[in-house]
XYZ file of C-alpha atoms in Angstrom:
689
model
C 34.438 14.042 -22.629
C 35.211 16.433 -19.736
C 37.224 18.596 -22.064
C 34.334 18.695 -24.542
C 31.854 19.753 -21.839
C 34.261 22.381 -20.633
C 34.675 23.769 -24.155
C 30.917 24.017 -24.625
C 30.334 25.686 -21.244
C 32.935 28.411 -21.727
C 32.355 29.105 -25.422
C 30.128 32.077 -24.592
C 32.873 33.775 -22.552
C 35.198 33.778 -25.585
C 32.904 35.847 -27.798
C 34.434 39.263 -28.593
C 37.389 38.376 -26.396
C 39.674 41.218 -25.273
C 42.769 40.815 -23.165
C 42.342 42.033 -19.586
C 43.810 41.226 -16.147
C 41.648 43.551 -14.042
C 40.021 40.696 -12.091
C 40.608 36.981 -11.513
C 37.771 36.178 -13.902
C 39.164 38.318 -16.749
C 42.701 36.974 -16.239
C 41.628 33.338 -16.469
C 39.303 34.026 -19.424
C 42.157 35.822 -21.218
C 44.560 32.987 -20.432
C 42.256 30.228 -21.652
C 40.575 32.145 -24.450
C 43.791 33.072 -26.246
C 44.835 29.390 -26.128
C 41.541 28.069 -27.472
C 41.716 27.564 -31.276
C 37.918 27.808 -31.530
C 37.887 31.313 -30.049
C 39.136 32.788 -33.311
C 41.898 34.792 -31.576
C 44.397 32.033 -30.838
C 47.571 33.775 -29.650
C 49.851 32.013 -27.094
C 52.031 35.117 -26.694
C 49.079 37.134 -25.370
C 48.053 34.286 -23.057
C 51.600 34.181 -21.645
C 51.179 37.741 -20.344
C 48.991 36.382 -17.549
C 52.080 34.734 -16.019
C 53.858 36.984 -13.534
C 57.537 37.114 -12.615
C 60.709 37.661 -14.609
C 62.310 34.238 -14.129
C 61.452 32.992 -17.627
C 61.734 34.296 -21.156
C 58.658 34.956 -23.227
C 59.203 31.694 -25.138
C 59.344 29.730 -21.899
C 56.256 31.480 -20.569
C 54.334 30.546 -23.693
C 55.125 26.873 -23.080
C 54.158 27.186 -19.414
C 50.892 28.925 -20.272
C 49.972 26.084 -22.632
C 50.835 23.520 -19.968
C 48.655 25.332 -17.441
C 45.687 25.281 -19.807
C 46.195 21.557 -20.341
C 46.166 21.115 -16.562
C 42.782 22.845 -16.458
C 41.556 20.675 -19.343
C 42.651 17.522 -17.566
C 41.124 18.631 -14.254
C 37.831 19.259 -16.024
C 36.021 21.072 -13.175
C 36.693 24.677 -14.098
C 33.484 26.734 -14.096
C 34.187 30.302 -15.239
C 30.887 31.504 -13.801
C 32.134 30.700 -10.294
C 35.316 32.781 -10.630
C 35.226 36.138 -8.917
C 35.074 39.202 -11.168
C 35.911 41.683 -8.385
C 39.018 43.795 -8.768
C 39.525 44.056 -5.006
C 38.949 40.396 -4.250
C 40.467 39.160 -0.988
C 40.606 35.648 0.402
C 39.609 34.592 3.928
C 42.948 35.784 5.298
C 42.481 39.194 3.730
C 45.181 38.709 1.061
C 44.927 39.532 -2.629
C 45.182 35.846 -3.563
C 42.768 33.791 -5.643
C 43.172 29.963 -5.721
C 41.551 28.346 -8.730
C 41.307 24.775 -7.381
C 41.552 23.672 -3.780
C 43.318 20.438 -4.784
C 45.959 22.458 -6.698
C 47.012 25.019 -4.084
C 50.330 25.557 -5.877
C 48.563 27.464 -8.683
C 46.987 30.792 -7.669
C 46.579 34.413 -8.812
C 47.933 37.480 -7.030
C 47.261 41.168 -7.502
C 50.214 43.276 -8.708
C 49.693 46.965 -9.545
C 45.943 46.562 -9.964
C 46.474 43.549 -12.288
C 45.708 39.942 -11.451
C 48.409 37.524 -12.698
C 49.667 34.067 -11.830
C 52.168 34.387 -9.012
C 55.882 33.781 -9.797
C 55.811 30.835 -7.397
C 52.847 29.338 -9.262
C 54.692 29.754 -12.546
C 57.645 27.816 -11.148
C 55.328 24.999 -10.006
C 53.574 24.530 -13.359
C 56.014 21.858 -14.571
C 55.620 19.871 -11.352
C 51.837 20.011 -11.471
C 51.865 19.232 -15.185
C 53.788 15.996 -14.597
C 51.195 15.093 -12.011
C 48.459 15.158 -14.621
C 50.589 14.044 -17.578
C 53.255 11.738 -16.106
C 55.917 10.809 -18.612
C 59.624 10.158 -18.621
C 61.689 13.168 -17.704
C 64.496 14.404 -19.914
C 68.012 13.278 -18.980
C 69.159 14.929 -15.799
C 71.819 17.560 -16.116
C 74.986 16.919 -14.140
C 75.425 19.105 -11.117
C 78.177 21.719 -11.301
C 81.340 20.574 -9.613
C 82.188 22.211 -6.305
C 85.948 21.811 -6.660
C 88.204 24.564 -5.491
C 89.414 27.111 -8.048
C 92.659 26.339 -9.762
C 95.836 27.971 -8.421
C 98.972 29.273 -10.139
C 102.573 29.403 -8.966
C 104.120 32.878 -8.604
C 107.852 33.572 -8.031
C 108.676 36.613 -5.901
C 111.355 37.972 -3.522
C 110.714 37.982 0.212
C 111.934 40.543 2.786
C 115.337 38.847 3.152
C 115.997 38.982 -0.573
C 115.454 35.299 -1.265
C 113.472 34.122 -4.241
C 110.518 31.944 -3.260
C 107.621 30.333 -5.140
C 104.142 30.600 -3.695
C 100.653 29.512 -4.875
C 98.056 32.122 -5.560
C 94.454 31.684 -6.676
C 94.034 31.738 -10.402
C 92.118 34.667 -11.846
C 88.469 33.905 -12.565
C 87.765 32.479 -15.974
C 85.246 34.183 -18.131
C 82.563 31.743 -19.227
C 81.919 31.830 -22.940
C 78.530 33.032 -23.959
C 76.589 30.057 -25.283
C 73.649 30.806 -27.470
C 70.937 28.199 -27.145
C 69.739 27.207 -30.558
C 66.015 27.637 -30.927
C 64.417 24.844 -32.983
C 62.676 25.837 -36.163
C 59.439 24.493 -37.533
C 60.330 22.317 -40.498
C 58.563 19.357 -42.131
C 60.669 19.079 -45.267
C 62.344 15.742 -44.424
C 62.059 12.963 -41.810
C 64.807 14.365 -39.580
C 63.323 17.872 -39.565
C 59.811 16.587 -38.822
C 60.880 14.422 -35.896
C 63.040 17.248 -34.541
C 60.048 19.577 -34.739
C 57.761 17.043 -33.069
C 59.995 16.358 -30.058
C 61.760 19.726 -29.706
C 58.511 21.660 -29.315
C 57.386 19.328 -26.492
C 60.366 19.906 -24.192
C 59.986 21.664 -20.847
C 62.098 24.637 -21.919
C 60.384 24.996 -25.301
C 56.854 23.740 -24.889
C 54.667 24.454 -27.923
C 52.441 21.418 -28.489
C 50.371 23.370 -31.000
C 53.468 23.494 -33.225
C 54.372 19.845 -32.610
C 50.791 18.907 -33.499
C 51.350 20.172 -37.041
C 53.361 17.002 -37.652
C 50.053 15.122 -37.261
C 48.293 16.358 -40.337
C 44.746 15.055 -40.660
C 41.585 16.225 -42.363
C 39.324 14.399 -39.897
C 40.906 15.415 -36.563
C 40.624 18.961 -35.183
C 43.607 21.009 -34.015
C 42.689 20.587 -30.335
C 42.502 16.810 -30.714
C 45.786 16.751 -32.607
C 47.462 18.656 -29.772
C 46.229 16.042 -27.308
C 47.265 13.216 -29.640
C 50.737 14.743 -30.086
C 51.181 14.775 -26.305
C 49.978 11.177 -26.052
C 52.281 10.040 -28.845
C 55.283 11.518 -27.064
C 54.115 9.889 -23.828
C 53.994 6.552 -25.654
C 57.642 6.828 -26.704
C 58.649 8.072 -23.244
C 56.579 5.439 -21.410
C 58.164 2.621 -23.436
C 61.635 4.002 -22.799
C 62.334 4.517 -26.516
C 65.147 6.959 -27.229
C 65.035 8.444 -30.715
C 68.490 9.254 -32.076
C 67.871 12.372 -34.143
C 71.293 12.232 -35.795
C 70.586 8.801 -37.272
C 67.398 9.936 -39.007
C 67.795 10.608 -42.735
C 67.437 14.191 -43.923
C 66.690 13.244 -47.511
C 63.385 14.790 -48.555
C 62.955 11.983 -51.133
C 63.789 9.166 -48.701
C 62.321 5.750 -49.533
C 62.039 2.762 -47.219
C 63.230 -0.129 -49.352
C 62.117 -2.649 -46.726
C 58.460 -1.528 -46.841
C 57.460 -1.790 -50.489
C 59.878 0.977 -51.495
C 57.537 3.756 -50.354
C 58.276 7.266 -49.078
C 57.773 6.421 -45.423
C 59.995 6.366 -42.335
C 59.493 4.273 -39.163
C 60.801 6.000 -36.033
C 61.446 2.825 -34.036
C 61.140 -0.830 -34.983
C 59.318 -1.562 -31.720
C 56.479 0.641 -32.952
C 56.311 -0.200 -36.661
C 52.735 1.094 -36.978
C 53.831 4.675 -36.209
C 55.637 6.135 -39.181
C 56.070 9.287 -41.207
C 54.713 9.587 -44.714
C 55.293 12.186 -47.374
C 52.281 14.399 -48.223
C 52.781 17.081 -50.852
C 56.472 17.729 -50.072
C 55.849 17.515 -46.300
C 56.773 14.653 -44.008
C 54.071 14.025 -41.389
C 52.713 11.169 -39.310
C 50.436 9.005 -41.437
C 46.684 8.986 -41.049
C 46.768 5.354 -39.896
C 49.344 6.237 -37.227
C 47.111 9.008 -35.863
C 44.151 6.631 -35.585
C 46.233 4.157 -33.540
C 47.527 6.628 -30.929
C 44.585 6.337 -28.533
C 44.605 2.533 -28.552
C 48.387 2.307 -28.119
C 48.304 4.870 -25.316
C 45.814 2.677 -23.424
C 48.114 -0.306 -23.917
C 51.188 1.518 -22.617
C 49.260 3.164 -19.762
C 46.489 0.646 -18.927
C 45.886 2.262 -15.524
C 45.879 5.717 -17.089
C 48.220 8.626 -16.549
C 46.160 9.639 -13.526
C 46.698 6.205 -12.046
C 50.440 6.463 -12.614
C 50.529 9.817 -10.876
C 48.568 8.350 -7.975
C 51.121 5.548 -7.691
C 53.943 8.090 -7.737
C 52.307 10.257 -5.062
C 51.745 7.192 -2.862
C 55.399 6.259 -3.187
C 56.563 9.804 -2.363
C 54.208 10.485 0.525
C 55.963 8.459 3.304
C 59.236 10.365 2.831
C 57.638 13.793 3.007
C 60.066 16.655 2.465
C 63.012 14.254 1.976
C 61.456 12.556 -1.051
C 63.205 14.824 -3.569
C 66.690 14.564 -2.019
C 69.155 13.065 -4.481
C 71.292 10.030 -3.651
C 73.596 8.445 -6.250
C 71.935 10.396 -9.056
C 68.404 9.328 -8.091
C 65.875 10.897 -5.794
C 65.439 9.240 -2.410
C 61.835 8.197 -3.070
C 62.875 6.527 -6.326
C 65.546 4.447 -4.579
C 63.209 3.422 -1.759
C 60.426 2.605 -4.230
C 62.659 0.323 -6.313
C 63.941 -1.376 -3.142
C 60.410 -1.920 -1.846
C 59.349 -3.332 -5.216
C 62.185 -5.880 -5.196
C 61.579 -6.980 -1.595
C 57.801 -7.208 -2.025
C 58.189 -9.227 -5.239
C 60.547 -11.661 -3.493
C 58.154 -12.123 -0.552
C 55.086 -12.556 -2.781
C 56.828 -15.190 -4.905
C 57.922 -17.242 -1.898
C 54.606 -17.024 -0.039
C 52.308 -17.701 -2.993
C 54.391 -20.554 -4.443
C 54.618 -22.307 -1.075
C 50.892 -21.785 -0.497
C 49.971 -23.293 -3.860
C 52.254 -26.282 -3.319
C 50.774 -26.790 0.145
C 47.260 -26.789 -1.291
C 48.370 -29.366 -3.864
C 50.212 -31.503 -1.331
C 47.490 -34.190 -1.527
C 48.545 -34.927 -5.105
C 51.066 -37.810 -4.996
C 54.373 -36.792 -6.524
C 58.074 -37.188 -5.987
C 60.560 -34.708 -4.599
C 61.874 -33.832 -8.076
C 58.379 -33.281 -9.437
C 57.561 -30.869 -6.596
C 60.813 -29.041 -7.269
C 59.966 -28.670 -10.967
C 56.430 -27.472 -10.111
C 57.825 -24.914 -7.641
C 60.210 -23.599 -10.305
C 57.348 -23.240 -12.800
C 55.179 -21.358 -10.284
C 57.930 -18.938 -9.341
C 58.875 -18.251 -12.949
C 55.247 -17.569 -13.901
C 54.793 -15.196 -10.970
C 58.025 -13.341 -11.739
C 56.881 -12.795 -15.330
C 53.542 -11.396 -14.096
C 55.279 -9.114 -11.581
C 57.757 -7.890 -14.212
C 54.866 -7.071 -16.522
C 53.104 -5.139 -13.748
C 56.295 -3.263 -12.812
C 56.798 -2.386 -16.470
C 53.320 -0.834 -16.527
C 53.921 1.363 -13.464
C 57.583 2.154 -14.232
C 56.727 5.586 -15.752
C 55.379 6.638 -12.340
C 58.949 6.550 -10.994
C 59.688 9.730 -13.019
C 63.043 8.392 -14.197
C 64.954 10.006 -17.005
C 64.476 8.554 -20.462
C 67.803 6.672 -20.296
C 67.121 5.346 -16.804
C 63.618 4.261 -17.794
C 64.979 2.612 -20.942
C 67.528 0.699 -18.841
C 64.829 -0.388 -16.363
C 62.387 -1.564 -19.042
C 65.150 -3.416 -20.906
C 66.192 -5.134 -17.671
C 62.606 -6.193 -16.980
C 62.239 -7.558 -20.524
C 65.479 -9.560 -20.382
C 64.652 -10.963 -16.944
C 61.149 -11.885 -18.132
C 62.610 -13.782 -21.098
C 64.968 -15.611 -18.729
C 62.065 -16.603 -16.492
C 59.992 -17.780 -19.471
C 62.894 -20.010 -20.532
C 63.192 -21.253 -16.956
C 59.450 -21.980 -16.857
C 59.577 -24.165 -19.976
C 62.836 -25.739 -18.784
C 61.087 -26.958 -15.601
C 58.006 -27.917 -17.605
C 60.131 -30.156 -19.833
C 61.797 -31.754 -16.794
C 58.379 -32.418 -15.265
C 57.101 -33.848 -18.538
C 60.122 -36.185 -18.852
C 59.704 -37.291 -15.224
C 56.049 -38.284 -15.827
C 57.014 -39.904 -19.122
C 59.713 -42.053 -17.504
C 57.389 -43.004 -14.645
C 54.784 -44.257 -17.120
C 57.430 -46.062 -19.175
C 58.735 -47.810 -16.071
C 55.237 -48.882 -15.088
C 54.620 -50.312 -18.575
C 58.195 -51.600 -18.899
C 58.400 -49.824 -22.249
C 62.068 -49.642 -23.181
C 61.404 -47.484 -26.246
C 59.978 -44.669 -24.145
C 62.737 -45.079 -21.583
C 65.293 -44.352 -24.283
C 63.410 -41.630 -26.094
C 62.173 -39.590 -23.123
C 65.608 -38.166 -22.093
C 66.526 -37.542 -25.724
C 63.385 -35.561 -26.497
C 63.728 -33.674 -23.196
C 67.278 -32.653 -24.086
C 66.272 -31.638 -27.624
C 63.335 -29.566 -26.348
C 65.580 -27.794 -23.819
C 68.105 -26.938 -26.521
C 65.329 -25.524 -28.703
C 63.957 -23.429 -25.813
C 67.430 -22.044 -25.021
C 67.986 -21.003 -28.643
C 64.585 -19.270 -28.771
C 65.367 -17.563 -25.448
C 68.706 -16.260 -26.772
C 66.972 -14.829 -29.840
C 64.358 -13.024 -27.735
C 67.031 -11.788 -25.317
C 69.000 -10.227 -28.164
C 65.776 -8.650 -29.426
C 64.940 -7.301 -25.929
C 68.371 -5.690 -25.741
C 67.474 -3.667 -28.826
C 69.641 -5.465 -31.386
C 68.475 -6.438 -34.824
C 67.962 -10.199 -34.831
C 67.808 -10.478 -38.626
C 71.546 -11.132 -38.855
C 71.405 -13.591 -35.970
C 68.561 -15.547 -37.556
C 70.427 -15.567 -40.870
C 73.552 -16.867 -39.139
C 71.590 -19.563 -37.334
C 69.935 -20.654 -40.568
C 73.271 -20.820 -42.425
C 74.863 -22.687 -39.522
C 71.920 -25.074 -39.427
C 72.278 -25.793 -43.151
C 76.012 -26.455 -42.716
C 75.418 -28.834 -39.815
C 72.653 -30.580 -41.725
C 74.887 -31.138 -44.752
C 77.725 -32.467 -42.580
C 75.490 -34.873 -40.666
C 72.998 -36.077 -43.242
C 73.150 -39.739 -42.214
C 72.881 -38.912 -38.517
C 69.884 -36.646 -39.120
C 68.198 -39.279 -41.298
C 68.667 -41.876 -38.584
C 67.417 -39.414 -35.989
C 64.243 -38.727 -37.941
C 63.903 -42.462 -38.497
C 64.006 -42.905 -34.715
C 61.299 -40.276 -34.350
C 59.133 -42.023 -36.931
C 59.587 -45.387 -35.193
C 58.702 -43.796 -31.880
C 55.593 -42.073 -33.257
C 54.376 -44.931 -35.470
C 55.466 -47.738 -33.087
C 55.547 -50.530 -35.720
C 57.194 -52.830 -33.146
C 58.348 -52.959 -29.541
C 61.094 -54.749 -27.662
C 60.626 -58.531 -27.937
C 58.514 -58.566 -31.133
C 59.319 -61.139 -33.774
C 59.740 -59.242 -37.052
C 60.784 -59.859 -40.630
C 62.506 -56.920 -42.310
C 64.772 -56.840 -45.393
C 65.397 -60.573 -45.249
C 66.228 -60.526 -41.553
C 64.018 -62.473 -39.171
C 64.311 -62.329 -35.399
C 63.203 -60.594 -32.228
C 63.723 -56.879 -31.484
C 66.408 -56.572 -28.824
C 67.153 -52.825 -28.693
C 65.897 -49.602 -30.330
C 68.517 -46.849 -30.213
C 68.773 -43.324 -31.573
C 70.818 -44.481 -34.554
C 69.948 -48.149 -35.181
C 67.707 -51.057 -34.219
C 69.220 -54.388 -33.129
C 67.550 -57.703 -34.041
C 68.461 -61.011 -32.416
C 68.135 -63.676 -35.138
C 67.123 -67.283 -34.539
C 70.766 -68.212 -35.109
C 71.477 -66.077 -31.967
C 73.388 -63.467 -33.975
C 72.687 -59.722 -33.742
C 71.894 -57.617 -36.815
C 72.049 -53.772 -36.544
C 69.874 -51.905 -39.063
C 70.010 -48.050 -39.300
C 66.733 -46.471 -38.279
C 66.551 -44.490 -41.534
C 66.315 -47.812 -43.412
C 64.154 -49.404 -40.745
C 61.599 -46.617 -41.205
C 61.482 -47.312 -44.988
C 61.305 -51.133 -44.852
C 58.138 -53.172 -45.173
C 58.115 -54.774 -41.747
C 56.192 -57.972 -41.081
C 55.630 -57.923 -37.323
C 54.878 -61.490 -36.416
C 54.766 -60.523 -32.750
C 51.684 -58.358 -33.304
C 49.597 -61.268 -34.544
C 46.376 -61.630 -32.609
C 46.065 -65.348 -33.517
C 48.679 -67.901 -34.530
C 47.568 -70.532 -37.025
C 48.055 -74.264 -36.613
C 47.216 -76.457 -39.597
C 47.773 -80.220 -39.960
C 46.207 -83.326 -41.529
C 45.203 -86.231 -39.309
C 45.504 -89.485 -41.343
C 43.215 -92.217 -39.993
C 43.475 -95.845 -41.124
C 40.897 -97.457 -43.435
C 39.790 -99.748 -40.612
C 38.071 -96.824 -38.871
C 34.282 -97.018 -39.131
C 32.169 -93.992 -40.199
C 30.564 -93.679 -36.760
C 33.980 -93.619 -35.196
C 35.042 -90.895 -37.644
C 32.007 -88.750 -36.803
C 32.507 -89.151 -33.069
C 36.238 -88.460 -33.411
C 35.592 -85.222 -35.367
C 32.956 -84.106 -32.841
C 35.283 -84.787 -29.930
C 38.054 -82.776 -31.653
C 35.693 -79.818 -32.104
C 34.689 -80.035 -28.462
C 38.345 -80.149 -27.555
C 38.938 -76.858 -29.434
C 35.956 -75.181 -27.795
C 37.117 -76.178 -24.324
C 40.725 -75.077 -24.715
C 41.216 -71.589 -23.092
C 43.583 -70.254 -25.744
C 41.956 -71.238 -29.050
C 39.850 -69.106 -31.341
C 36.215 -70.101 -30.907
C 34.576 -68.196 -33.764
C 36.544 -69.891 -36.559
C 38.095 -73.338 -36.837
C 37.894 -76.265 -39.291
C 37.834 -79.961 -38.331
C 36.353 -82.052 -41.172
C 36.948 -85.229 -43.145
C 38.703 -83.662 -46.103
C 40.087 -86.424 -48.331
C 40.398 -90.157 -49.014
C 44.059 -90.752 -49.475
C 46.064 -93.671 -50.872
C 46.271 -95.320 -47.518
C 44.130 -93.203 -45.092
C 41.111 -91.063 -44.372
C 42.418 -87.444 -44.165
C 40.933 -85.095 -41.534
C 41.772 -81.374 -41.932
C 42.633 -79.894 -38.504
C 42.763 -76.041 -38.875
C 42.744 -73.891 -35.700
C 44.127 -70.600 -34.281
C 45.801 -69.887 -30.931
C 45.714 -66.676 -28.915
C 49.451 -66.759 -28.213
C 51.462 -63.519 -27.758
C 54.837 -65.259 -28.178
C 56.268 -68.153 -30.081
C 56.948 -70.003 -26.845
C 53.307 -69.786 -25.884
C 52.347 -71.098 -29.290
C 54.577 -74.157 -28.898
C 53.134 -74.840 -25.457
C 49.540 -74.623 -26.706
C 50.381 -76.894 -29.654
C 51.754 -79.444 -27.241
C 48.539 -79.360 -25.248
C 46.303 -79.738 -28.322
C 48.347 -82.542 -29.911
C 48.441 -84.447 -26.628
C 44.655 -84.084 -26.301
C 44.153 -85.311 -29.902
C 46.235 -88.449 -29.227
C 44.377 -89.095 -25.984
C 40.992 -88.751 -27.747
C 42.060 -91.135 -30.515
C 43.120 -93.749 -27.956
C 39.809 -93.434 -26.100
C 37.850 -94.024 -29.331
C 40.178 -96.767 -30.678
C 40.979 -94.658 -33.692
C 44.264 -95.630 -35.300
C 46.424 -93.287 -37.318
C 47.477 -94.621 -40.733
C 51.074 -95.588 -41.435
C 52.295 -95.465 -45.047
C 53.313 -98.943 -46.387
C 57.040 -99.318 -47.066
C 56.437 -100.247 -50.692
C 54.234 -97.263 -51.223
C 56.917 -94.999 -49.827
C 59.431 -96.632 -52.135
C 57.112 -96.196 -55.116
C 56.360 -92.590 -54.303
C 60.038 -91.877 -53.813
C 60.984 -93.725 -57.058
C 58.426 -91.745 -59.047
C 59.885 -88.530 -57.653
C 63.395 -89.562 -58.662
C 62.209 -90.334 -62.206
C 60.575 -86.937 -62.574
C 63.705 -85.132 -61.406
C 65.996 -87.078 -63.762
C 63.628 -86.522 -66.652
C 63.533 -82.813 -65.977
C 67.324 -82.677 -66.013
C 67.454 -84.481 -69.358
C 64.979 -82.029 -70.877
C 67.231 -79.185 -69.856
C 70.187 -80.496 -71.909
C 71.458 -78.220 -74.674
C 70.548 -78.948 -78.279
C 72.787 -81.557 -79.952
C 74.098 -83.005 -76.695
C 74.726 -86.805 -77.102
């Protein structure tokens, strides 16, 4: 917005523009006007003439002139009407010096031979000021020239006495070969040429963002906006520490990406898959969709803004003053002190905050191990947050692209490690609570399954952490995932029975069809559950033997859990003698019903006590009740109580139970024997005599 207002306010000064350096006003108008595409006379070479000094070539001055204009654009407070148009302008000290901005004293104009130009010192400071307004990763630092002594050669000569001696003399100076620096050429014919053009024309020694912006072809974005977007796109790659290997980029003009629908596109880096080149009419340029995403991605990479990063950098440099730029071990002194302060402050914050949180939660009852797991989770979470924050401000350290890449990779790997550690402690805490609850409920199933599931979850978390660590290191994880999948298939095939039993254990744990001590009937086996393991379930039969059934089969069986019965049925027939009178029968039945209602462990909403039949030798009373008995032993005890009460009631009412006559028993038994023998005879084969 500031740049737009600036463009509108100075548009009038660019009408009928002619180059002139006769006053500060004309010099600045010439500098900015010939770099403004909307002026109609865009010519960076003319604008570069406003830069004084002979320290740089014309190509370098063009790049510096463009950078200086971008500094003005970023500053946004340049009012051309306030600039002096006097040829003989002097400042308060009486010098021919004109400072454009008070907060940028490094940049000023001086008068040389009746012409106002940027001073040579200002020209040398442009790169420094530019990085203040557009902080990004610096190019790799060049090694310092060695200060070793010149080589020497051995010379044999004769001394005054005639003896031959060998002495060392300095070697003659070597002539350095003339190295011609290759000047990059504008080329968009293939992916390699386009990327070379984009990055090469945004280097400090060859700064032409207007040329690099041609790689961002768009019909909806103006040239000025494309220049700004080109700078931001490079800042995105620099801020993320992404190093583009130019030599690995294909130079085939008909290149096709077989992994992305076999289209003529090329992705620069897999970490930014949305930014890619696309072929347009025999030219390779950044796609329209990539251009539209630059602003949003730039805000993600620099959430506090480039100005905020520069402010952080200036704050870190300020305490050291003039010593900030001194180099120690390949890094500047302020960079080393800043990294050291970051590490110490992070360590102190983690200790103080974690202990404070645990102190505030000290009223919550927990064990020593649980507090240890909670402390580990807190510290891991805080380290991840701090690593994320340090990653955001890392571009303010002005490290080289390789150093920044190493720092960001280290922060990513350490963050993954702390995430794994967080979930590791979370699983331990979860298992601790699980076991505590299982011990309170005396649930042996959960006691056995809790450590197993904790161990399995930890193994899963470690595998996921290894995959993300490999990805953070910049390796392609496709092969690793393929290897893990193949290895998993091989293990699964080799351990089919074990895996089936394991999943059977999981199903038993989740469905809970029985617990320890339940009386069950499964696959012809009847008994009480004694143990539920990871492989099999053990049943103690009523013969006191132990049957082990694999959990895979146990999960498929139809299980009749007798131990989960809410009520246990008791059914019998009370045979009363014929001598019992009807009134006695009615009173006896009523007393039995009252007996059921008064017993604490019988079902009150349903029972049957009625005269049901007149038998051969007795009146038959159906006695049909249910007990609330959790175990078989309880059922036997309650039966004993009921039967004893029935006998006592019968004695009180003089009700006698019928006894079958001996002859009747003989007759009934004889009839049964006849039927059995007759059935056997009917089963004889045909013709048997």
